[in-house]
DNA sequence: CTTATTTTCGTTTGCGCACACGGAACTGTC
DNA sequence: GACAGTTCCGTGTGCGCAAACGAAAATAAG
C-alpha cells in the first residue's frame, strides 16, 4: 500500500499526459487501445486511489438532495427528524450539497403525492423520504427509478423498494424488545397488551411488524401461559379511547402495556396517571418531551428510542457520500434499539450528536 | 446564512487582498488595526466557513497522532478500542492524518511510563490516551502540557488533567443505572451486591465512582430497607474468589449483583453458572464475546455497553478535527449509557459503526 | 495529392485555500 | 536627503484533480 500516487505519477509511468489518464479513469473514451491498456495496468498495479478532496474540489459541482418528509410542525417525532436533516445540511453545505425540504401532511395521502410531484419538477440528484403512505410511496419510487434518482428511505421499509438504502430499525426485534421489557422478572403468567394508538390514518404495515415480534417473544417463553392482546385505538375520539383503556386496566391479570406509536405514549400516560398505575409495567417509544415527563415521574418504565433525528442525519450523509465520493451505502442500516430508563436518560440527552 | 462565501469575496467586501484576509483568519499578525477589525466584522457577519477541502488540500501538511493505549492482545475491551482507532485511521488518512499506536502493558505501570517516553521522542501533533495509571498519567500530561501537545483522554477522567477533552461515561450515573436494572420491580427489600473483580492492579478511582452511584440509588429509593454490599475481588486467586462468591450467593436475601469490570463479568458468570442462578439478577459491563455468551444463555440479564470502540473512534476524530479544522472539542463528551438485553443485542452488533 | 474529418492526445485553467516572497509606504537616524 | 529598518499588504505558486480547449496525428473523402 504505497502512498500518495497522483495522476501525474501514473501519467509519467505510462508516458502519457495527465489528460489521457484522466480520460481512462472516467472512461469517457477518446483513448487509443494501447494507451488504455497500459494505463489500466498501471492503475491496477499501483492501486491508485484518487484524492477525494481534490476531486470534489476540482469538479466544482453542487448536488441537490430533496427531503420528502412529514411536516415537522405536526409531530415532535418528525420535528426531531427535521433537526437531523438540518444538522446534516450544516455538515455538507460546505461540500456543495444543497438540501431542499418538501413537507407533506402526515394525515393526508394526497399531500404526499402532490409534494412528490412538486419535487420531481426540478429533479434533485438524490432523495430522502419516509414512505408513510405505502401506495403513494411506491408510485414515487417508480418514477425515481425511471429518472435514475437514487433515494434512501427512513422509518419504515418498503419491500419492493429499489432504494439505495433503508435506515431505521428492525421492527420485529423492536417488538420483541418491548415484550422483554414488559416481561422482565414477571415470572407469573399474565396478560400483556400491545396498543397501536394513532390518529386518522396510520401505517399499519409498520406497526404489524412490531406486533409480530411482540407475540413471537411471548410464544417463545417457556411455560407459555401468557395472554397477549392487541388493540387499535384511534385517539381522535378520546372518550372511547378512555373507556377501552379503562377496561384494559381493570383486568387484574394485566402485567404490561406496550404502546407502539410515539404520540400514543403520552396519550396513554395521561390516562394511566389519572386512573393510577398499580404494578402494570408500561413501555413506549421515543424521547418526546411529554414522554420524558412521564418517564421521569414513573408512569412510563422504559422508552425505546428510535432516534429519528439521527436516522435523518445518517440518511443524508449516506446520500452525500454517494454523490460526492461515490461511496455506496449499506442497503440496510439498522440502528441499535436503545433502551431508555430514568437512570440513563440524561446520558442520552446530553450527547453532542 | 448565505453559502459559498470565499476568501476572495471577503477580500472584495473589505477592499483588501486575499492575503490580508488570510492573515487575519490565521491570525498571524502583520495586519493593520483598521483592516483587522473590518475583516473580522465581515467574517462575523457573513458567517464565513472555510472550505475544508480546499484548506487541507492547500496546506499540504500531514499530522501525526499518537495513541498511547493498553496492549489490545491483553484484553478484549482494549482490542475493541484498538479497532476504533483503526477505523478512525481509515477515515482520516485521506486528509493526511497519520496514527501511530503505542501499546503499554495493562498490568505494568512502568511500561506506561516507558512507552510515554518513547512517544515523546518523536513528538506527535496530538495524543490519545487511556490514563489507567494515575500518577504516571499525570506525569505524562505535564510534559504534554509543557510541549504544547494537545491530548484527549478516554475511559476515565483525571481531574487535574488539562486535556482537550474527556470521552467516556458519567460513571456515577452508570452505577445508578446498574442499580436500577437490578432493582427493577423487585419490590421486596433485599440485598444488592456490587463487585469489583480485577487483576493485579486496578483503577480504584474509576470503580469508586460507580460504587457511589450504585449506593446513592438505593439510598434514594423510598422505603429504603435495602442492604448494599460491596466487594473487591482479585481474580488471580480463583479459589478464594469462588469461596467469596459462594458465600454471597447463599445469602437468601440476595436480589442482584453488579460486576463493575468487563472481564469480571464472565469470570463471575462461570461461577454463577456452576452454582446455579436462582432468581438473582445479574448485570455487568461490555460486549465481550464471553459476556455475550452469558447474556444469551440468561446468566447475565443486562449488559451496560461502554463502547470502547466508539470512544476511541470519537477521540481520534476530535483530535483530527482539532488539528485539521481547528474545531475544538467539547471538554467532556459523555456517551449514552447503553442497556443491552437479549432482545436488542443483535441490533447493537450489526450496526456499521 | 489535397482537403476534410475523425481519432487521439497534451496543455491549460480553475476549484478555494495556504503560504512564501517581495514590494510599497511609513518611520526613524545621522 | 540618503539610507536602513518596520509595518503592512498584494501577487504568485502549488495542492491533486476535472474538464474545456485546441493541436497533432491518423484516416477518409474527393
XYZ file of C-alpha atoms (C1' of nucleotides) in Angstrom:
766
model
C 0.000 0.000 0.000
C 2.283 2.752 -1.235
C 1.228 6.228 -0.516
C 0.366 9.277 -2.472
C 0.263 8.250 -6.090
C -1.062 11.070 -8.152
C -2.498 11.112 -11.610
C 0.670 12.827 -12.628
C 2.710 9.872 -11.417
C 0.568 7.471 -13.361
C 0.960 9.645 -16.402
C 4.730 9.591 -16.162
C 4.841 5.850 -15.743
C 2.648 5.359 -18.775
C 4.446 8.054 -20.722
C 1.306 9.934 -21.481
C -0.234 13.141 -20.210
C -2.486 13.592 -17.239
C -5.362 14.296 -19.553
C -5.153 10.856 -21.016
C -5.017 9.225 -17.628
C -7.957 11.286 -16.576
C -9.877 10.074 -19.596
C -9.392 6.439 -18.785
C -10.166 6.967 -15.125
C -13.523 8.447 -16.005
C -13.658 6.231 -19.012
C -15.042 8.731 -21.359
C -13.251 7.321 -24.364
C -11.026 9.054 -26.882
C -8.110 6.960 -25.832
C -6.144 4.582 -28.048
C -6.379 0.902 -27.317
C -2.683 0.765 -26.439
C -2.607 3.644 -24.024
C -5.808 2.481 -22.432
C -4.482 -0.951 -21.599
C -1.169 0.389 -20.467
C -2.769 2.881 -18.121
C -5.276 0.410 -16.802
C -2.479 -1.964 -15.948
C -0.602 0.683 -14.027
C -3.783 1.787 -12.300
C -4.287 -1.762 -11.136
C -0.738 -2.371 -10.107
C -0.328 0.781 -8.099
C -3.780 0.576 -6.598
C -4.327 4.191 -7.412
C -6.806 5.950 -5.156
C -7.947 9.385 -6.215
C -7.634 12.132 -3.667
C -11.236 12.750 -2.814
C -10.575 16.207 -1.516
C -9.022 17.307 -4.740
C -11.649 15.512 -6.740
C -14.638 17.218 -5.224
C -12.791 20.491 -5.159
C -11.898 20.254 -8.781
C -15.197 19.140 -10.141
C -16.976 22.150 -8.925
C -20.389 20.548 -8.869
C -23.186 21.223 -6.476
C -25.637 18.494 -5.613
C -29.243 18.835 -4.677
C -30.889 16.491 -2.215
C -34.618 16.644 -1.657
C -36.095 15.570 1.667
C -39.689 14.491 1.318
C -40.757 14.261 4.941
C -43.802 14.789 7.139
C -44.494 18.297 8.258
C -42.413 18.783 11.405
C -44.997 21.086 12.910
C -47.473 18.245 13.147
C -45.451 15.890 15.267
C -42.491 16.115 17.563
C -41.080 12.883 16.242
C -40.817 14.405 12.793
C -39.610 17.644 14.240
C -36.599 15.791 15.575
C -36.193 14.219 12.198
C -36.116 17.633 10.590
C -33.413 18.653 13.038
C -31.352 15.761 11.821
C -31.738 16.965 8.265
C -30.666 20.427 9.269
C -27.682 19.101 11.122
C -26.627 17.150 8.070
C -27.083 20.253 5.973
C -24.689 22.183 8.192
C -22.162 19.462 7.752
C -22.472 19.120 3.995
C -23.177 22.554 2.556
C -19.501 23.319 2.525
C -19.046 20.427 0.131
C -21.599 21.861 -2.208
C -24.577 19.831 -1.106
C -27.860 21.638 -1.035
C -30.875 20.261 0.758
C -34.416 21.181 -0.102
C -37.176 20.005 2.227
C -40.616 19.088 0.976
C -43.102 18.656 3.792
C -46.270 16.714 3.390
C -49.283 16.453 5.618
C -48.861 13.484 7.910
C -52.563 12.725 7.732
C -53.136 13.188 4.064
C -52.069 10.802 1.361
C -52.843 13.224 -1.411
C -50.439 15.709 0.087
C -47.630 13.197 -0.137
C -48.368 12.606 -3.776
C -48.601 16.262 -4.615
C -45.381 17.144 -2.844
C -43.707 14.271 -4.604
C -44.960 15.782 -7.838
C -43.590 19.151 -6.832
C -40.263 17.660 -6.039
C -39.939 15.945 -9.366
C -40.498 19.115 -11.287
C -36.982 20.243 -10.552
C -35.426 16.848 -10.213
C -32.846 16.648 -7.449
C -29.751 14.499 -7.581
C -30.991 12.339 -4.746
C -33.949 11.936 -2.432
C -34.587 11.139 1.204
C -38.057 10.131 2.221
C -40.178 8.465 4.848
C -42.647 6.276 2.968
C -45.542 6.700 5.324
C -48.132 6.005 2.661
C -47.487 2.702 1.023
C -49.105 3.011 -2.363
C -48.142 6.616 -2.918
C -44.586 5.846 -1.962
C -44.449 3.011 -4.444
C -45.560 5.297 -7.229
C -42.994 7.825 -6.245
C -40.225 5.254 -6.119
C -41.125 4.054 -9.554
C -40.625 7.460 -11.105
C -37.423 7.936 -9.159
C -36.225 4.679 -10.612
C -37.171 5.750 -14.115
C -35.409 9.053 -13.735
C -32.391 7.442 -12.170
C -32.657 9.402 -8.978
C -31.142 7.490 -6.081
C -33.154 7.594 -2.882
C -32.877 6.409 0.684
C -35.692 5.574 2.980
C -36.049 6.071 6.707
C -38.517 4.990 9.362
C -40.021 2.024 7.583
C -39.019 -0.180 4.713
C -40.911 -0.875 1.590
C -40.070 -4.242 0.229
C -40.280 -3.662 -3.483
C -38.176 -0.588 -2.984
C -35.179 -0.225 -5.204
C -33.859 2.209 -2.672
C -30.192 2.837 -2.237
C -30.535 2.204 1.446
C -33.000 1.771 4.258
C -32.175 3.418 7.527
C -34.138 2.518 10.603
C -34.855 -0.334 12.927
C -35.540 -3.997 12.827
C -39.148 -3.586 13.799
C -39.703 -7.198 14.616
C -36.805 -7.083 17.028
C -38.168 -3.862 18.365
C -41.451 -5.549 19.235
C -39.573 -8.364 20.885
C -37.591 -5.939 22.945
C -40.761 -4.236 24.079
C -42.119 -7.595 25.126
C -38.995 -8.460 27.029
C -39.008 -5.206 28.908
C -42.568 -5.860 29.989
C -41.943 -9.442 30.879
C -38.754 -8.928 32.819
C -38.909 -10.908 36.009
C -42.641 -11.079 35.949
C -42.487 -14.771 36.484
C -46.144 -15.429 36.972
C -48.268 -15.789 33.881
C -50.475 -12.887 32.986
C -51.798 -10.652 30.285
C -49.719 -8.381 28.093
C -51.178 -5.757 25.840
C -49.833 -4.109 22.727
C -51.616 -0.914 21.753
C -51.466 0.922 18.487
C -52.630 4.440 19.164
C -52.908 6.569 16.081
C -54.619 9.497 14.514
C -56.777 9.236 11.475
C -54.631 7.204 9.236
C -51.818 5.007 10.219
C -49.073 2.946 8.868
C -50.355 -0.477 9.630
C -47.592 -2.453 7.949
C -45.132 -0.679 10.120
C -46.968 -1.467 13.336
C -47.733 -5.020 12.338
C -44.070 -5.872 12.345
C -43.727 -4.747 15.924
C -46.775 -6.708 16.905
C -45.420 -9.820 15.299
C -42.206 -9.570 17.254
C -44.117 -8.904 20.416
C -46.202 -12.019 20.008
C -43.289 -14.167 18.969
C -41.463 -13.270 22.128
C -44.230 -14.423 24.392
C -44.845 -17.518 22.332
C -41.238 -18.493 22.842
C -41.139 -18.033 26.585
C -41.077 -21.374 28.268
C -44.108 -22.282 30.241
C -46.175 -20.097 27.970
C -49.383 -19.276 29.675
C -49.168 -15.693 28.547
C -52.171 -13.965 27.211
C -51.382 -11.365 24.611
C -53.925 -8.851 23.487
C -53.688 -6.249 20.802
C -55.774 -3.136 20.249
C -56.024 -0.500 17.573
C -57.060 2.749 19.181
C -57.956 5.895 17.383
C -57.173 8.716 19.727
C -59.084 11.350 17.874
C -62.096 10.048 19.692
C -60.862 10.390 23.218
C -63.852 9.187 25.243
C -63.995 5.819 23.569
C -60.265 5.524 23.883
C -60.514 6.178 27.588
C -63.212 3.608 28.035
C -61.283 0.984 26.120
C -58.230 1.681 28.219
C -60.085 1.552 31.489
C -61.471 -1.825 30.614
C -57.981 -2.963 29.929
C -56.537 -1.624 33.153
C -59.207 -3.148 35.282
C -58.157 -6.598 34.158
C -56.360 -7.825 37.259
C -54.159 -10.169 35.295
C -52.688 -7.321 33.212
C -48.936 -7.165 33.670
C -47.722 -4.826 30.995
C -48.573 -2.470 28.159
C -46.561 -1.608 25.099
C -47.663 1.385 23.076
C -46.181 1.284 19.616
C -46.540 4.871 18.488
C -44.556 7.742 19.865
C -47.529 10.013 20.287
C -49.575 7.230 21.820
C -47.135 7.148 24.683
C -48.208 10.324 26.384
C -51.834 9.958 25.486
C -51.976 6.662 27.280
C -49.736 8.018 30.004
C -52.255 10.682 30.861
C -54.987 8.166 31.253
C -52.855 5.838 33.302
C -51.871 8.695 35.538
C -55.498 9.575 36.038
C -56.532 6.058 36.826
C -53.458 5.187 38.893
C -50.765 2.778 37.891
C -50.835 -0.289 40.015
C -47.983 -2.571 39.182
C -48.536 -2.643 35.466
C -45.341 -2.179 33.510
C -45.543 0.410 30.757
C -43.153 0.685 27.828
C -43.370 3.070 24.913
C -41.403 4.777 22.174
C -39.281 7.835 21.646
C -37.890 10.754 23.553
C -40.668 13.260 23.033
C -40.868 15.955 25.662
C -44.096 14.687 27.142
C -42.856 11.160 27.144
C -39.811 12.209 29.074
C -42.043 13.764 31.647
C -43.905 10.534 32.165
C -40.707 8.562 32.208
C -39.363 10.780 34.921
C -42.437 10.558 37.087
C -42.565 6.816 36.793
C -45.655 6.314 34.656
C -43.523 5.060 31.811
C -40.957 2.463 32.819
C -38.922 2.329 29.642
C -38.771 4.139 26.374
C -37.330 2.631 23.256
C -35.543 5.326 21.351
C -35.960 5.296 17.609
C -33.790 8.346 17.227
C -35.464 9.896 14.241
C -33.020 12.749 14.347
C -30.043 10.553 13.832
C -31.865 8.474 11.251
C -32.310 11.545 9.116
C -28.772 12.695 9.703
C -27.311 9.398 8.648
C -29.592 9.172 5.664
C -28.473 12.498 4.272
C -24.881 11.641 4.970
C -25.199 8.425 3.039
C -26.603 10.269 0.072
C -23.938 12.920 0.228
C -21.224 10.301 0.374
C -22.790 8.538 -2.535
C -22.941 11.644 -4.680
C -19.659 13.224 -3.742
C -17.379 10.342 -3.064
C -19.128 7.508 -4.814
C -19.095 5.520 -1.626
C -22.106 3.287 -1.695
C -24.255 2.935 1.315
C -25.187 -0.295 3.040
C -28.512 -1.484 1.653
C -29.927 -1.525 5.144
C -28.527 0.379 8.074
C -30.192 -0.831 11.235
C -29.966 1.308 14.307
C -29.384 -0.020 17.775
C -32.573 -0.385 19.775
C -31.847 1.974 22.591
C -33.424 1.330 25.945
C -34.068 4.456 27.964
C -34.772 4.402 31.668
C -34.822 7.077 34.312
C -31.219 6.378 35.109
C -29.646 6.592 31.698
C -31.918 9.228 30.240
C -29.623 12.125 30.930
C -26.786 10.407 29.196
C -28.866 10.356 26.031
C -29.921 13.945 26.203
C -26.501 15.427 26.725
C -24.597 13.883 23.893
C -23.432 16.262 21.204
C -24.990 14.219 18.492
C -26.999 32.242 6.226
C -25.809 32.605 2.649
C -23.456 29.949 1.478
C -20.356 29.792 -0.597
C -18.508 32.810 0.591
C -14.908 32.574 -0.376
C -11.910 34.370 0.971
C -11.902 36.263 -2.261
C -15.406 37.527 -1.567
C -14.436 38.657 1.874
C -11.423 40.380 0.398
C -13.546 42.292 -2.061
C -16.011 43.372 0.577
C -13.212 44.610 2.784
C -11.342 46.119 -0.140
C -8.177 44.295 0.614
C -6.397 41.361 -0.940
C -6.893 37.703 -0.155
C -3.525 37.617 1.516
C -4.660 40.053 4.137
C -7.836 38.179 4.801
C -5.830 35.029 5.058
C -3.605 36.655 7.635
C -6.440 37.602 9.916
C -8.121 34.230 9.525
C -4.983 32.524 10.753
C -4.261 35.494 12.933
C -0.609 35.610 12.312
C -0.390 39.355 12.548
C 1.079 41.832 10.144
C -2.277 43.420 9.623
C -3.218 46.997 10.453
C -5.751 47.609 13.195
C -8.248 49.030 10.752
C -8.158 46.232 8.254
C -8.182 43.667 11.001
C -11.361 44.993 12.552
C -13.023 45.495 9.233
C -12.283 41.977 8.118
C -13.245 40.462 11.433
C -16.585 42.228 11.256
C -17.279 40.884 7.795
C -16.128 37.454 8.840
C -18.636 37.556 11.662
C -21.465 38.974 9.663
C -21.182 36.606 6.760
C -20.509 33.646 8.986
C -17.648 32.687 6.771
C -16.823 28.995 6.809
C -13.619 27.967 5.118
C -13.870 25.240 2.553
C -12.278 22.397 4.401
C -11.495 20.510 1.251
C -9.529 23.352 -0.187
C -7.922 24.081 3.119
C -6.488 20.651 3.721
C -5.609 20.326 0.081
C -3.790 23.596 0.039
C -1.847 23.296 3.226
C -0.160 20.141 2.263
C 0.533 19.128 5.839
C 0.387 15.738 7.427
C -0.442 15.376 11.101
C 0.719 12.693 13.448
C -1.467 11.425 16.268
C -0.068 9.042 18.839
C -2.363 6.576 20.601
C -0.978 5.503 23.949
C -3.259 2.617 24.824
C -3.213 -0.712 26.606
C -1.974 -3.665 24.628
C -5.014 -4.966 22.761
C -3.776 -8.531 22.981
C -4.223 -8.498 26.722
C -7.860 -7.645 26.894
C -10.820 -7.750 24.573
C -12.097 -4.443 25.837
C -8.940 -2.772 24.648
C -8.958 -4.802 21.491
C -12.236 -3.176 20.604
C -10.734 0.137 21.465
C -7.896 -0.515 19.042
C -10.435 -1.280 16.355
C -11.950 2.104 16.924
C -8.565 3.681 16.409
C -8.088 1.765 13.200
C -11.497 2.764 11.961
C -10.707 6.386 12.625
C -7.451 5.969 10.785
C -9.269 4.711 7.695
C -11.463 7.727 7.802
C -8.753 10.288 8.282
C -5.737 9.112 6.315
C -7.055 10.719 3.180
C -6.887 14.025 4.984
C -3.265 13.467 5.803
C -3.634 12.201 9.344
C -1.251 9.513 10.447
C -1.822 7.471 13.561
C 0.906 5.741 15.487
C -0.084 3.337 18.259
C 1.976 2.856 21.388
C 0.858 -0.101 23.441
C 1.652 -0.464 27.081
C 1.275 -3.417 29.395
C -2.066 -3.214 31.128
C -0.604 -4.626 34.322
C 2.608 -2.694 34.466
C 2.905 0.935 35.387
C 6.498 1.147 34.294
C 5.548 0.106 30.830
C 3.142 3.018 30.554
C 5.870 5.402 31.560
C 8.408 3.953 29.180
C 6.049 3.973 26.232
C 5.163 7.529 27.073
C 8.852 8.272 26.960
C 9.141 6.565 23.613
C 6.283 8.521 22.243
C 7.723 11.844 23.265
C 10.981 11.214 21.486
C 9.368 11.948 18.155
C 6.686 14.280 19.418
C 3.384 13.861 17.636
C 0.970 16.669 16.927
C -1.606 15.234 19.304
C -2.132 12.337 21.684
C -4.903 9.967 22.640
C -4.545 8.012 25.834
C -6.335 5.990 28.482
C -4.904 7.107 31.796
C -5.062 3.784 33.539
C -2.232 4.593 35.922
C -2.967 7.749 37.788
C 0.420 9.024 38.791
C 2.171 8.053 35.586
C -0.563 9.649 33.563
C -0.205 12.868 35.490
C 3.495 12.981 34.735
C 2.831 12.341 31.110
C 0.198 15.031 30.916
C 2.534 17.513 32.464
C 5.124 17.043 29.747
C 2.448 17.153 27.091
C 1.364 20.451 28.536
C 4.915 21.764 28.512
C 5.439 20.727 24.924
C 2.078 22.068 23.890
C 0.830 18.743 22.631
C -2.954 18.569 22.842
C -4.322 15.304 24.164
C -7.661 13.668 24.752
C -8.454 11.077 27.321
C -10.787 8.134 27.165
C -12.139 5.609 29.627
C -11.595 7.549 32.824
C -11.044 11.158 33.681
C -8.198 12.623 35.596
C -9.249 15.725 37.373
C -6.134 17.814 37.189
C -5.957 16.982 33.522
C -5.526 19.854 31.155
C -6.780 17.584 28.459
C -8.505 18.895 25.392
C -11.374 16.551 26.026
C -12.525 13.591 28.041
C -14.513 10.964 26.223
C -16.332 8.353 28.192
C -19.177 7.917 30.619
C -20.651 9.530 33.639
C -19.549 6.773 35.955
C -21.758 7.807 38.806
C -24.767 7.624 36.541
C -23.503 4.325 35.287
C -23.532 2.921 38.807
C -27.021 4.230 39.314
C -28.180 2.601 36.125
C -26.703 -0.697 37.236
C -28.586 -0.375 40.483
C -31.835 0.413 38.737
C -31.541 -2.569 36.457
C -31.059 -4.821 39.457
C -33.816 -3.253 41.428
C -36.425 -3.159 38.672
C -39.685 -4.396 40.065
C -38.041 -6.222 42.886
C -40.389 -4.608 45.308
C -39.431 -6.511 48.389
C -36.395 -5.314 50.278
C -33.277 -7.346 49.920
C -29.540 -7.350 49.438
C -27.718 -5.950 46.448
C -24.062 -6.523 45.780
C -21.549 -4.553 43.775
C -18.411 -6.464 42.910
C -15.125 -5.124 41.632
C -13.308 -8.003 40.042
C -9.833 -7.149 38.866
C -6.411 -8.471 38.102
C -3.317 -7.407 39.881
C -3.674 -3.728 39.724
C -6.801 -1.792 39.241
C -8.109 1.615 38.731
C -9.843 2.175 42.008
C -10.832 5.771 41.426
C -12.668 4.673 38.378
C -14.596 1.953 40.159
C -15.325 4.060 43.201
C -17.419 6.402 41.129
C -19.639 3.579 40.008
C -19.990 2.338 43.539
C -21.017 5.740 44.743
C -23.759 5.958 42.156
C -24.891 2.471 42.995
C -25.251 3.261 46.666
C -26.883 6.583 46.045
C -29.578 4.939 44.001
C -30.580 2.558 46.724
C -30.375 5.217 49.383
C -32.881 7.251 47.393
C -35.435 4.535 46.897
C -38.389 5.120 49.087
C -38.947 2.630 51.831
C -35.240 2.008 51.944
C -34.599 -1.264 53.643
C -32.030 -2.206 51.048
C -28.817 -3.749 52.094
C -25.939 -2.908 49.801
C -22.692 -4.756 49.977
C -19.505 -4.145 48.078
C -16.567 -6.446 47.495
C -13.142 -6.125 45.962
C -12.200 -9.413 44.419
C -8.849 -10.288 42.952
C -9.490 -12.932 40.373
C -5.921 -14.030 40.012
C -6.539 -16.161 43.052
C -9.513 -18.095 41.814
C -10.263 -20.425 44.751
C -10.690 -17.616 47.214
C -12.767 -15.729 44.698
C -15.031 -18.719 44.315
C -15.458 -19.107 48.042
C -16.262 -15.469 48.497
C -18.820 -15.631 45.727
C -20.445 -18.769 47.040
C -20.923 -17.159 50.394
C -22.569 -14.284 48.656
C -24.881 -16.402 46.578
C -26.036 -18.478 49.521
C -27.441 -15.373 51.144
C -31.146 -15.936 50.598
C -31.898 -12.234 50.664
C -29.596 -11.527 47.704
C -31.530 -9.967 44.849
C -28.921 -8.718 42.456
C -25.273 -8.445 41.561
C -23.495 -5.762 39.592
C -19.987 -6.504 38.409
C -18.166 -3.328 37.505
C -15.341 -4.607 35.335
C -15.781 -6.002 31.878
C -13.596 -9.012 32.461
C -15.187 -9.678 35.809
C -18.446 -10.314 34.021
C -17.605 -13.675 32.570
C -15.492 -14.761 35.479
C -18.422 -14.324 37.796
C -20.748 -15.741 35.150
C -18.861 -19.009 35.107
C -19.192 -19.406 38.817
C -22.853 -18.477 38.807
C -23.482 -20.970 36.054
C -21.748 -23.652 38.081
C -23.651 -22.892 41.214
C -26.981 -22.233 39.504
C -28.701 -18.922 39.250
C -31.803 -18.816 41.332
C -33.631 -15.582 40.838
C -30.707 -13.308 41.403
C -30.488 -10.550 38.838
C -27.073 -10.123 37.296
C -25.860 -7.044 35.469
C -22.412 -6.413 34.086
C -20.418 -4.401 31.580
C -19.424 -4.539 27.949
C -19.975 -6.618 24.866
C -17.066 -9.007 25.180
C -17.538 -12.313 23.400
C -17.789 -14.328 26.568
C -20.150 -11.851 28.097
C -22.406 -12.117 25.085
C -22.489 -15.852 25.571
C -23.663 -15.482 29.131
C -26.141 -12.835 28.154
C -27.600 -15.124 25.567
C -27.926 -18.077 27.870
C -29.540 -15.982 30.549
C -26.857 -15.898 33.204
C -26.382 -12.212 32.602
C -29.589 -10.205 32.493
C -28.247 -6.909 31.207
C -25.004 -5.562 29.979
C -24.151 -1.905 30.060
C -22.183 -1.090 26.968
C -19.262 1.252 27.409
C -18.440 1.048 23.737
C -14.705 1.369 23.932
C -14.509 1.104 20.171
C -16.604 4.150 19.583
C -14.885 6.004 22.388
C -11.592 5.605 20.607
C -13.097 6.468 17.259
C -14.620 9.667 18.537
C -11.472 10.570 20.384
C -9.328 10.363 17.283
C -11.925 12.218 15.304
C -11.936 15.026 17.816
C -8.192 15.329 17.576
C -8.241 15.228 13.807
C -10.894 17.907 13.727
C -8.883 19.967 16.116
C -5.715 19.723 14.084
C -7.158 19.972 10.611
C -10.158 22.127 11.039
C -9.481 23.886 14.297
C -12.809 22.803 15.600
C -12.443 22.463 19.307
C -13.833 19.517 21.036
C -16.257 19.573 23.916
C -14.292 19.374 27.150
C -16.238 16.309 28.110
C -18.096 14.099 25.693
C -20.284 11.723 27.655
C -21.583 8.672 25.913
C -25.073 7.327 26.288
C -25.295 4.508 28.788
C -26.465 1.733 26.545
C -28.536 -1.036 28.032
C -28.111 -4.355 26.298
C -30.535 -7.226 26.706
C -31.069 -10.442 24.820
C -33.616 -8.752 22.637
C -31.726 -5.707 21.465
C -28.294 -7.262 21.368
C -28.323 -8.050 17.683
C -29.208 -4.508 16.840
C -26.001 -3.399 18.502
C -23.803 -5.940 16.805
C -24.940 -5.273 13.267
C -24.540 -1.553 13.047
C -21.971 -0.328 10.590
C -20.360 1.853 13.149
C -2.276 14.517 -53.587
C -5.283 17.789 -51.401
C -8.788 18.845 -48.214
C -11.964 17.413 -44.762
C -12.923 14.531 -40.891
C -12.048 11.832 -37.093
C -9.292 9.944 -33.556
C -6.097 10.727 -30.112
C -3.742 13.361 -27.041
C -1.163 17.408 -24.481
C -1.961 21.861 -22.313
C -4.265 24.988 -19.625
C -7.336 26.841 -16.456
C -9.955 26.845 -12.319
C -11.647 24.927 -7.717
C -10.606 27.605 -2.625
C -7.119 27.900 0.190
C -2.100 28.279 2.440
C 1.974 30.356 2.349
C 6.285 32.263 0.552
C 8.018 36.222 -1.452
C 8.821 40.617 -2.263
C 7.248 45.421 -2.812
C 5.231 49.802 -1.045
C 4.539 53.002 2.395
C 5.926 54.687 6.522
C 9.220 55.608 10.326
C 13.426 56.834 12.163
C 18.508 58.100 12.106
C 22.554 60.812 11.098
C 18.024 63.942 1.955
C 20.073 59.330 1.750
C 19.777 55.029 3.971
C 18.164 51.267 6.806
C 14.520 49.268 9.375
C 9.389 48.479 10.138
C 4.941 47.700 9.164
C 1.606 46.416 6.143
C -0.124 44.225 2.175
C -0.619 42.331 -2.854
C 0.888 38.711 -6.021
C 2.107 34.290 -7.334
C 2.565 29.458 -6.927
C 1.186 24.915 -5.591
C -2.076 21.218 -3.648
C -4.496 16.992 -6.963
C -7.945 16.735 -9.817
C -11.784 17.798 -13.594
C -12.804 19.414 -17.747
C -12.550 22.555 -21.635
C -9.752 23.592 -25.433
C -7.340 23.017 -29.209
C -3.350 20.827 -31.633
C -1.333 16.963 -33.847
C -1.699 12.591 -35.955
C -4.319 9.311 -38.402
C -7.774 8.331 -41.588
C -11.199 9.175 -45.056
C -13.051 11.586 -48.929
C -12.721 13.934 -53.256
